[in-house]
Amino acid sequence: MGFVLYEQKDGYAVVTINRPEALNALNSEVLDELGSVFQGIDLETVRAVILTGAGQKSFVAGADIGEMSTLTVEEGEAFGKRGNDVFRMIETFPVPVIAAVNGFALGGGNELAMSCDIRICSENAVFGQPEVGLGITPGFGGTQRLARIINPGKAKELIYTAANVKAPEALAIGLVNAVYPIDELLPAAEKMAAKIARNAPIAVRACKKAINDGLQVDMDEAIQIEERLFGSCFTTEDQIEGMKAFLEKRKVEGFKNK
Ligand code: CO8
């Protein structure tokens, strides 16, 4: 797995896109490796995932322009699907995924970050959807997710103008949750992942599913999704221990993911 590095820590994992010579641009091999790495994650032990890019300059500078430059209509659609399948797997991955955006997140890079649950970034981060300047549309979910994450009017402005957004503006428009000096980014992501990992894993997963699935339907249906997932937590060992610990005025011994 040369283009995607995987490190498992205590309760969480760090996935690093490792193609620094091309600013971590996504070619077919990177996309395939990224998919394989996520598929291989052991959900018994991993309760949150951090996704970042190698180096201090770029998270992901987009899909590989060289590879895309000669695609036919059919190949373009297939390449879009290849990326979309991996990004959708990340978006619906059972445990939370935190994007630690360490520099450029352009085109497919911004789209990858938007497939994650939470985005935090370094002070040198730059976001944007430059595709219309290359004669294409965003093709890895950008036209859909940007308008859902920030307001649709701002999303349209950014996509139509292909304007880049620096970290402070990304924070102001709600594209990221927080901005850190580059050396503090990964520690901040790890602190957040560890905090998530200390909570009841079945409940955290159910929260992710409830939020994601609920956002796709109307409120009546969304509330029913929540009711079902809420109910599913009961009689788990972690629910019994979590509530018992509260009633006995002690700390939880450690959730078991059962
Ligand atoms: N693809 C391929 N190679 C890239 C990419 C990329 N997206 N970005 C950077 N590189 C390569 C450069 O070619 C260069 O390689 P080399 O050293 O061999 O010449 C190396 O990375 C370093 O890049 P620069 O020298 O350009 O570094 P700078 O610091 O001068 O500039 C930038 C950094 C501003 C990030 C610049 O590299 C840049 O503008 N990159 C392209 C950004 C971009 O337009 N991204 C969007 C691509 S389109 C896209 O992502 C569509 C997604 C949906 C696809 C759907 C398919 C159907």
Coordinates of N, CA and C in Angstrom, one line a residue, residues 22-243:
A22 N 3.0 14.5 -6.2 CA 1.9 15.1 -7.0 C 0.9 15.7 -6.1
L23 N 1.4 16.2 -4.9 CA 0.6 16.9 -3.9 C -0.6 16.0 -3.5
N24 N -0.4 14.7 -3.5 CA -1.4 13.7 -3.1 C -2.6 13.7 -4.0
A25 N -2.4 14.0 -5.3 CA -3.5 13.9 -6.3 C -4.0 12.5 -6.4
L26 N -5.3 12.4 -6.7 CA -6.0 11.1 -6.7 C -6.0 10.5 -8.1
N27 N -5.1 9.5 -8.4 CA -5.2 8.8 -9.6 C -5.9 7.5 -9.3
S28 N -6.1 6.6 -10.3 CA -6.9 5.4 -10.1 C -6.3 4.5 -9.0
E29 N -4.9 4.4 -9.0 CA -4.3 3.6 -8.0 C -4.5 4.1 -6.6
V30 N -4.4 5.4 -6.4 CA -4.7 6.0 -5.1 C -6.1 5.7 -4.6
L31 N -7.1 5.9 -5.6 CA -8.5 5.7 -5.2 C -8.7 4.2 -4.8
D32 N -8.1 3.3 -5.6 CA -8.3 1.9 -5.3 C -7.7 1.5 -3.9
E33 N -6.5 2.0 -3.7 CA -5.8 1.7 -2.4 C -6.6 2.3 -1.2
L34 N -7.2 3.5 -1.5 CA -7.9 4.2 -0.4 C -9.2 3.3 -0.1
G35 N -9.8 2.8 -1.1 CA -11.0 1.9 -0.9 C -10.6 0.7 -0.2
S36 N -9.4 0.1 -0.6 CA -9.0 -1.2 0.1 C -8.6 -1.0 1.5
V37 N -8.0 0.2 1.8 CA -7.6 0.4 3.2 C -8.8 0.6 4.1
F38 N -9.8 1.3 3.6 CA -11.0 1.5 4.4 C -11.7 0.1 4.6
Q39 N -11.8 -0.7 3.5 CA -12.5 -2.0 3.6 C -11.8 -2.9 4.6
G40 N -10.5 -2.7 4.8 CA -9.7 -3.6 5.7 C -9.7 -3.1 7.2
I41 N -10.4 -2.0 7.5 CA -10.3 -1.5 8.9 C -11.1 -2.4 9.8
D42 N -10.5 -2.8 10.9 CA -11.1 -3.7 11.9 C -12.0 -2.9 12.8
L43 N -13.3 -3.0 12.6 CA -14.2 -2.2 13.4 C -14.5 -2.7 14.8
E44 N -13.8 -3.8 15.2 CA -13.9 -4.3 16.6 C -13.0 -3.3 17.4
T45 N -11.9 -2.9 16.8 CA -11.0 -2.1 17.6 C -10.9 -0.6 17.2
V46 N -11.3 -0.3 16.0 CA -11.2 1.1 15.5 C -12.5 1.8 15.7
R47 N -12.5 2.9 16.4 CA -13.8 3.6 16.7 C -13.9 4.9 16.1
A48 N -12.8 5.4 15.4 CA -12.8 6.6 14.7 C -11.6 6.6 13.7
V49 N -11.7 7.3 12.6 CA -10.6 7.3 11.6 C -10.3 8.7 11.3
I50 N -8.9 9.0 11.2 CA -8.5 10.3 10.8 C -8.0 10.1 9.3
L51 N -8.3 11.0 8.4 CA -7.9 11.0 7.1 C -7.1 12.2 6.8
T52 N -5.8 12.1 6.3 CA -5.0 13.3 6.1 C -4.1 13.0 4.9
G53 N -3.3 14.0 4.5 CA -2.4 13.9 3.4 C -0.9 13.9 3.9
A54 N 0.0 13.3 3.1 CA 1.4 13.3 3.5 C 2.0 14.7 3.3
G55 N 2.9 15.1 4.1 CA 3.6 16.3 4.0 C 2.8 17.5 4.6
Q56 N 3.4 18.7 4.4 CA 2.8 19.9 5.1 C 2.3 20.9 4.0
K57 N 2.1 20.4 2.8 CA 1.6 21.3 1.8 C 0.2 21.0 1.2
S58 N -0.1 19.8 1.2 CA -1.3 19.4 0.5 C -2.0 18.2 1.2
F59 N -3.3 18.4 1.4 CA -4.2 17.3 1.8 C -4.3 16.4 0.5
V60 N -5.1 16.9 -0.5 CA -5.2 16.3 -1.8 C -5.4 17.4 -2.8
A61 N -4.6 17.6 -3.8 CA -4.7 18.6 -4.8 C -5.6 18.3 -6.0
G62 N -6.5 17.3 -5.7 CA -7.6 17.0 -6.7 C -7.4 15.7 -7.3
A63 N -8.3 15.4 -8.3 CA -8.1 14.2 -9.1 C -6.9 14.4 -10.0
D64 N -6.3 13.4 -10.5 CA -5.1 13.5 -11.3 C -5.4 14.0 -12.7
I65 N -5.0 15.2 -13.0 CA -5.3 15.9 -14.2 C -4.7 15.2 -15.4
G66 N -3.5 14.7 -15.2 CA -2.9 14.0 -16.3 C -3.7 12.8 -16.8
E67 N -4.2 12.0 -15.8 CA -4.9 10.8 -16.1 C -6.3 11.2 -16.7
M68 N -6.9 12.3 -16.2 CA -8.2 12.7 -16.7 C -8.2 13.3 -18.1
S69 N -7.0 13.8 -18.5 CA -6.9 14.7 -19.7 C -7.3 14.0 -21.0
T70 N -7.2 12.7 -21.1 CA -7.5 12.0 -22.3 C -8.8 11.1 -22.2
L71 N -9.6 11.3 -21.2 CA -10.7 10.4 -21.0 C -11.8 10.7 -22.0
T72 N -12.5 9.6 -22.5 CA -13.7 9.8 -23.3 C -14.9 10.0 -22.4
V73 N -16.1 10.2 -23.0 CA -17.3 10.4 -22.2 C -17.5 9.2 -21.2
E74 N -17.4 8.0 -21.8 CA -17.7 6.8 -21.0 C -16.6 6.7 -19.9
E75 N -15.4 6.9 -20.3 CA -14.3 6.8 -19.3 C -14.4 7.8 -18.2
G76 N -14.9 9.0 -18.6 CA -15.1 10.1 -17.6 C -16.1 9.7 -16.6
E77 N -17.2 9.2 -17.1 CA -18.3 8.7 -16.2 C -17.8 7.6 -15.3
A78 N -17.0 6.7 -15.9 CA -16.5 5.6 -15.1 C -15.5 6.1 -14.0
F79 N -14.7 7.0 -14.4 CA -13.8 7.6 -13.4 C -14.5 8.3 -12.3
G80 N -15.6 9.0 -12.6 CA -16.4 9.7 -11.6 C -17.0 8.6 -10.7
K81 N -17.5 7.5 -11.2 CA -18.1 6.5 -10.4 C -17.1 5.9 -9.5
R82 N -15.9 5.7 -10.0 CA -14.8 5.0 -9.2 C -14.5 5.9 -8.0
G83 N -14.4 7.2 -8.2 CA -14.2 8.1 -7.0 C -15.4 8.1 -6.1
N84 N -16.6 8.3 -6.7 CA -17.8 8.4 -5.9 C -18.1 7.1 -5.1
D85 N -17.8 5.9 -5.6 CA -18.0 4.7 -4.8 C -17.1 4.7 -3.6
V86 N -15.8 5.2 -3.7 CA -14.9 5.2 -2.6 C -15.4 6.3 -1.6
F87 N -15.7 7.5 -2.1 CA -16.1 8.6 -1.2 C -17.4 8.2 -0.5
R88 N -18.3 7.6 -1.2 CA -19.6 7.2 -0.5 C -19.3 6.2 0.6
M89 N -18.4 5.3 0.3 CA -18.0 4.3 1.3 C -17.5 5.0 2.6
I90 N -16.7 6.1 2.4 CA -16.1 6.8 3.5 C -17.3 7.6 4.2
E91 N -18.1 8.2 3.4 CA -19.3 8.9 4.0 C -20.2 8.0 4.9
T92 N -20.4 6.8 4.4 CA -21.3 5.9 5.1 C -20.5 4.9 6.0
F93 N -19.2 5.1 6.1 CA -18.3 4.2 6.9 C -18.9 4.2 8.3
P94 N -19.0 3.0 8.9 CA -19.7 2.9 10.2 C -19.2 3.8 11.3
V95 N -17.9 4.1 11.4 CA -17.4 4.9 12.5 C -17.1 6.3 11.9
P96 N -17.0 7.3 12.8 CA -16.8 8.7 12.3 C -15.4 8.8 11.6
V97 N -15.3 9.6 10.6 CA -14.1 9.9 9.9 C -13.8 11.4 10.0
I98 N -12.7 11.7 10.5 CA -12.3 13.2 10.6 C -11.2 13.5 9.5
A99 N -11.5 14.5 8.7 CA -10.5 15.0 7.7 C -9.6 16.0 8.4
A100 N -8.3 15.7 8.4 CA -7.3 16.7 8.9 C -6.7 17.3 7.7
V101 N -7.2 18.4 7.3 CA -6.8 19.0 6.0 C -5.6 19.8 6.1
N102 N -4.5 19.3 5.7 CA -3.1 19.8 5.9 C -2.6 20.6 4.6
G103 N -3.4 21.5 4.1 CA -2.9 22.2 2.9 C -4.0 22.2 1.9
F104 N -3.5 22.1 0.6 CA -4.5 22.2 -0.5 C -5.6 21.1 -0.4
A105 N -6.8 21.5 -0.6 CA -7.9 20.5 -0.7 C -8.8 21.1 -1.9
L106 N -8.3 20.7 -3.1 CA -8.9 21.3 -4.3 C -9.6 20.2 -5.1
G107 N -10.6 20.6 -5.7 CA -11.4 19.6 -6.6 C -11.7 18.3 -5.8
G108 N -11.2 17.2 -6.3 CA -11.4 15.9 -5.6 C -10.9 15.9 -4.1
G109 N -10.0 16.8 -3.8 CA -9.5 16.9 -2.4 C -10.5 17.5 -1.5
N110 N -11.2 18.6 -2.0 CA -12.3 19.2 -1.2 C -13.4 18.2 -1.1
E111 N -13.7 17.5 -2.2 CA -14.8 16.5 -2.3 C -14.5 15.3 -1.3
L112 N -13.2 14.9 -1.2 CA -12.9 13.9 -0.3 C -13.1 14.3 1.2
A113 N -12.6 15.6 1.5 CA -12.8 16.1 2.8 C -14.3 16.2 3.2
M114 N -15.1 16.6 2.2 CA -16.6 16.7 2.4 C -17.3 15.3 2.6
S115 N -16.6 14.3 2.2 CA -17.2 12.9 2.4 C -17.0 12.5 3.9
C116 N -16.1 13.2 4.6 CA -15.8 12.9 6.0 C -16.9 13.5 6.9
D117 N -17.0 13.0 8.1 CA -18.0 13.5 9.0 C -17.6 14.9 9.5
I118 N -16.3 15.1 9.8 CA -15.8 16.4 10.4 C -14.6 16.8 9.7
R119 N -14.5 18.1 9.4 CA -13.2 18.7 8.8 C -12.6 19.7 9.7
I120 N -11.3 19.5 10.0 CA -10.5 20.5 10.7 C -9.3 20.7 9.7
C121 N -8.7 21.9 9.8 CA -7.6 22.2 8.9 C -6.5 23.0 9.5
S122 N -5.4 23.0 8.7 CA -4.2 23.8 9.1 C -4.4 25.2 8.6
E123 N -3.6 26.2 9.1 CA -3.7 27.6 8.7 C -3.4 27.8 7.3
N124 N -2.6 26.9 6.7 CA -2.2 27.0 5.3 C -3.2 26.3 4.3
A125 N -4.3 25.8 4.8 CA -5.2 25.1 4.0 C -5.9 26.0 3.0
V126 N -6.1 25.4 1.8 CA -6.8 26.2 0.7 C -7.8 25.2 0.1
F127 N -9.1 25.6 0.1 CA -10.2 24.8 -0.4 C -10.7 25.4 -1.7
G128 N -11.2 24.5 -2.6 CA -11.9 25.1 -3.8 C -12.3 24.0 -4.7
Q129 N -13.2 24.4 -5.6 CA -13.6 23.5 -6.7 C -13.2 24.1 -8.0
P130 N -12.0 23.9 -8.5 CA -11.5 24.6 -9.7 C -11.9 24.0 -11.0
E131 N -12.8 23.0 -11.0 CA -13.1 22.2 -12.2 C -13.6 23.0 -13.4
V132 N -14.5 24.0 -13.2 CA -15.0 24.7 -14.4 C -13.8 25.4 -15.1
G133 N -12.7 25.7 -14.4 CA -11.6 26.3 -15.1 C -10.8 25.2 -15.9
L134 N -11.1 24.0 -15.7 CA -10.5 22.9 -16.5 C -11.5 22.3 -17.5
G135 N -12.7 22.9 -17.6 CA -13.7 22.4 -18.5 C -14.5 21.3 -18.1
I136 N -14.5 21.0 -16.8 CA -15.4 19.9 -16.3 C -16.2 20.4 -15.1
T137 N -17.1 19.5 -14.7 CA -17.8 19.8 -13.4 C -17.1 19.1 -12.3
P138 N -17.3 19.5 -11.0 CA -16.9 18.6 -9.9 C -17.5 17.3 -10.2
G139 N -16.7 16.2 -10.0 CA -17.2 14.9 -10.4 C -17.2 13.8 -9.3
F140 N -16.7 14.2 -8.1 CA -16.6 13.3 -7.0 C -17.6 13.8 -5.9
G141 N -18.7 14.3 -6.3 CA -19.8 14.7 -5.3 C -19.8 16.1 -4.9
G142 N -18.9 16.9 -5.5 CA -18.8 18.3 -5.1 C -20.0 19.2 -5.3
T143 N -20.7 18.9 -6.4 CA -22.0 19.7 -6.7 C -23.1 19.4 -5.7
Q144 N -23.0 18.2 -5.1 CA -24.0 17.8 -4.1 C -23.6 18.1 -2.7
R145 N -22.4 17.8 -2.3 CA -22.1 17.9 -0.9 C -21.8 19.3 -0.5
L146 N -21.2 20.1 -1.4 CA -20.8 21.5 -1.0 C -22.1 22.3 -0.7
A147 N -23.1 22.1 -1.5 CA -24.4 22.8 -1.3 C -25.1 22.3 -0.1
R148 N -24.8 21.1 0.4 CA -25.5 20.6 1.6 C -24.7 21.0 2.8
I149 N -23.4 21.1 2.7 CA -22.6 21.5 3.9 C -22.6 23.0 4.2
I150 N -22.4 23.8 3.2 CA -22.5 25.2 3.4 C -23.8 25.7 2.7
N151 N -24.0 27.0 2.7 CA -25.3 27.3 2.1 C -25.3 27.2 0.5
P152 N -26.4 26.9 -0.1 CA -26.4 26.6 -1.6 C -25.9 27.8 -2.4
G153 N -26.2 29.0 -2.0 CA -25.8 30.2 -2.8 C -24.3 30.3 -2.8
K154 N -23.7 30.1 -1.6 CA -22.2 30.2 -1.5 C -21.6 29.1 -2.3
A155 N -22.2 27.9 -2.2 CA -21.6 26.7 -2.9 C -21.6 27.0 -4.4
K156 N -22.8 27.6 -4.9 CA -22.8 27.9 -6.3 C -21.8 29.0 -6.7
E157 N -21.6 30.0 -5.9 CA -20.6 31.0 -6.1 C -19.2 30.4 -6.3
L158 N -18.9 29.5 -5.3 CA -17.5 28.9 -5.3 C -17.4 28.0 -6.5
I159 N -18.4 27.2 -6.9 CA -18.3 26.3 -8.0 C -18.2 27.1 -9.3
Y160 N -19.1 28.1 -9.5 CA -19.2 28.8 -10.8 C -17.9 29.6 -11.0
T161 N -17.4 30.2 -9.9 CA -16.2 31.1 -10.1 C -14.9 30.4 -10.0
A162 N -15.0 29.1 -9.5 CA -13.7 28.3 -9.3 C -12.8 29.0 -8.3
A163 N -13.4 29.9 -7.4 CA -12.5 30.6 -6.5 C -12.0 29.8 -5.3
N164 N -10.8 30.0 -4.9 CA -10.3 29.3 -3.8 C -10.7 30.0 -2.5
V165 N -10.7 29.2 -1.4 CA -11.1 29.7 -0.1 C -10.0 29.4 0.9
K166 N -9.4 30.4 1.6 CA -8.4 30.1 2.6 C -9.0 29.7 3.9
A167 N -8.2 29.1 4.8 CA -8.7 28.6 6.0 C -9.6 29.5 6.8
P168 N -9.3 30.8 7.0 CA -10.3 31.6 7.8 C -11.7 31.7 7.2
E169 N -11.7 31.8 5.9 CA -13.0 31.8 5.2 C -13.7 30.5 5.3
A170 N -12.9 29.4 5.1 CA -13.5 28.1 5.2 C -14.2 27.9 6.6
L171 N -13.5 28.5 7.6 CA -14.1 28.4 9.0 C -15.4 29.2 9.0
A172 N -15.3 30.4 8.4 CA -16.5 31.4 8.5 C -17.7 30.8 7.8
I173 N -17.5 30.1 6.7 CA -18.7 29.5 5.9 C -19.1 28.1 6.4
G174 N -18.4 27.6 7.4 CA -18.8 26.3 8.0 C -18.3 25.1 7.3
L175 N -17.3 25.3 6.4 CA -16.7 24.2 5.7 C -15.8 23.4 6.6
V176 N -15.2 24.0 7.6 CA -14.4 23.4 8.6 C -14.8 23.8 10.0
N177 N -14.5 22.9 10.9 CA -14.9 23.2 12.3 C -13.9 24.0 13.1
A178 N -12.6 23.9 12.7 CA -11.6 24.6 13.4 C -10.3 24.7 12.6
V179 N -9.5 25.7 12.9 CA -8.2 25.9 12.1 C -7.1 25.8 13.2
Y180 N -6.0 25.1 12.8 CA -4.8 25.0 13.7 C -3.5 25.3 13.0
P181 N -2.5 25.7 13.7 CA -1.2 25.8 13.1 C -0.8 24.4 12.7
I182 N -0.1 24.3 11.6 CA 0.1 23.0 10.9 C 0.6 21.9 11.9
D183 N 1.5 22.3 12.8 CA 2.1 21.2 13.7 C 1.1 20.8 14.7
E184 N 0.0 21.5 14.9 CA -1.0 21.2 15.9 C -2.2 20.5 15.3
L185 N -2.2 20.4 14.0 CA -3.4 19.8 13.3 C -3.6 18.3 13.7
L186 N -2.6 17.5 13.4 CA -2.8 16.1 13.7 C -3.0 15.8 15.2
P187 N -2.2 16.4 16.1 CA -2.5 16.2 17.5 C -4.0 16.6 17.8
A188 N -4.5 17.6 17.2 CA -5.9 18.0 17.5 C -6.9 17.0 17.0
A189 N -6.6 16.4 15.8 CA -7.4 15.4 15.2 C -7.3 14.1 16.1
E190 N -6.2 13.8 16.6 CA -6.0 12.6 17.4 C -6.7 12.8 18.7
K191 N -6.7 14.0 19.3 CA -7.4 14.2 20.5 C -8.9 14.0 20.3
M192 N -9.4 14.5 19.2 CA -10.8 14.4 18.9 C -11.2 12.9 18.7
A193 N -10.3 12.2 17.9 CA -10.6 10.8 17.7 C -10.6 10.0 19.0
A194 N -9.6 10.3 19.8 CA -9.5 9.6 21.1 C -10.7 9.8 22.0
K195 N -11.2 11.1 21.9 CA -12.4 11.4 22.7 C -13.6 10.7 22.2
I196 N -13.8 10.6 20.9 CA -14.9 9.8 20.3 C -14.7 8.3 20.7
A197 N -13.5 7.8 20.6 CA -13.2 6.4 20.9 C -13.6 6.0 22.3
R198 N -13.6 7.0 23.3 CA -13.9 6.7 24.7 C -15.4 6.5 24.9
N199 N -16.2 7.0 23.9 CA -17.6 6.9 24.1 C -18.1 5.5 23.6
A200 N -19.4 5.2 23.9 CA -19.9 3.9 23.6 C -20.0 3.7 22.1
P201 N -19.2 2.8 21.5 CA -19.1 2.7 20.0 C -20.4 2.5 19.3
I202 N -21.2 1.6 19.9 CA -22.5 1.3 19.2 C -23.4 2.5 19.1
A203 N -23.3 3.3 20.2 CA -24.1 4.5 20.2 C -23.6 5.6 19.2
V204 N -22.2 5.7 19.2 CA -21.6 6.7 18.3 C -22.0 6.3 16.8
R205 N -21.9 5.0 16.5 CA -22.2 4.6 15.1 C -23.7 4.9 14.8
A206 N -24.5 4.6 15.8 CA -26.0 4.9 15.6 C -26.2 6.3 15.4
C207 N -25.5 7.2 16.1 CA -25.6 8.7 15.9 C -25.3 9.0 14.5
K208 N -24.1 8.5 14.0 CA -23.7 8.8 12.6 C -24.8 8.4 11.6
K209 N -25.3 7.2 11.8 CA -26.3 6.7 10.9 C -27.6 7.6 10.9
A210 N -28.0 7.9 12.2 CA -29.2 8.7 12.3 C -29.1 10.1 11.7
I211 N -27.9 10.7 11.9 CA -27.7 12.0 11.3 C -27.7 11.9 9.7
N212 N -26.8 11.0 9.2 CA -26.7 10.9 7.8 C -28.0 10.5 7.1
D213 N -28.6 9.4 7.6 CA -29.8 8.9 7.0 C -31.0 10.0 7.1
G214 N -31.0 10.6 8.3 CA -32.1 11.5 8.6 C -32.1 12.7 7.7
L215 N -30.8 13.2 7.3 CA -30.7 14.3 6.5 C -31.3 14.1 5.0
Q216 N -31.4 12.8 4.7 CA -31.9 12.5 3.3 C -33.4 12.5 3.2
V217 N -34.1 12.5 4.3 CA -35.6 12.3 4.3 C -36.3 13.5 5.0
D218 N -37.6 13.5 5.0 CA -38.3 14.6 5.7 C -38.3 14.3 7.2
M219 N -38.7 15.3 8.0 CA -38.6 15.2 9.4 C -39.4 14.1 10.0
D220 N -40.6 13.8 9.5 CA -41.4 12.7 10.1 C -40.6 11.3 10.0
E221 N -40.1 11.1 8.8 CA -39.3 9.9 8.6 C -38.0 9.9 9.4
A222 N -37.4 11.1 9.4 CA -36.1 11.2 10.1 C -36.2 10.9 11.6
I223 N -37.3 11.4 12.2 CA -37.5 11.1 13.6 C -37.7 9.6 13.9
Q224 N -38.4 8.9 12.9 CA -38.6 7.5 13.0 C -37.2 6.7 12.9
I225 N -36.4 7.2 12.1 CA -35.0 6.7 12.0 C -34.3 6.8 13.3
E226 N -34.4 8.0 13.9 CA -33.8 8.2 15.2 C -34.4 7.2 16.3
E227 N -35.7 7.1 16.3 CA -36.4 6.2 17.2 C -35.9 4.8 17.1
R228 N -35.7 4.3 15.9 CA -35.3 2.9 15.7 C -33.8 2.7 16.2
L229 N -33.0 3.7 15.9 CA -31.6 3.6 16.3 C -31.4 3.8 17.8
F230 N -32.2 4.7 18.4 CA -32.2 4.9 19.8 C -32.6 3.6 20.5
G231 N -33.7 3.0 20.0 CA -34.1 1.7 20.6 C -33.1 0.6 20.5
S232 N -32.3 0.6 19.4 CA -31.4 -0.4 19.2 C -30.2 -0.4 20.2
C233 N -30.0 0.7 20.9 CA -28.9 0.8 21.9 C -29.3 0.1 23.2
F234 N -30.6 -0.1 23.4 CA -31.0 -0.7 24.7 C -30.6 -2.2 24.8
T235 N -30.3 -2.6 26.0 CA -29.8 -3.9 26.3 C -28.4 -4.3 25.7
T236 N -27.8 -3.3 25.1 CA -26.4 -3.5 24.8 C -25.6 -3.5 26.1
E237 N -24.5 -4.2 26.2 CA -23.7 -4.2 27.4 C -23.3 -2.7 27.8
D238 N -22.9 -2.0 26.7 CA -22.4 -0.6 27.0 C -23.5 0.3 27.5
Q239 N -24.8 0.1 27.0 CA -25.9 0.9 27.6 C -26.1 0.6 29.0
I240 N -26.1 -0.7 29.3 CA -26.3 -1.2 30.7 C -25.2 -0.6 31.6
E241 N -24.0 -0.8 31.2 CA -22.9 -0.3 32.0 C -22.9 1.3 32.1
G242 N -23.2 2.0 31.0 CA -23.1 3.4 31.0 C -24.1 4.0 32.0
M243 N -25.3 3.4 32.0 CA -26.4 4.0 32.9 C -26.1 3.5 34.3

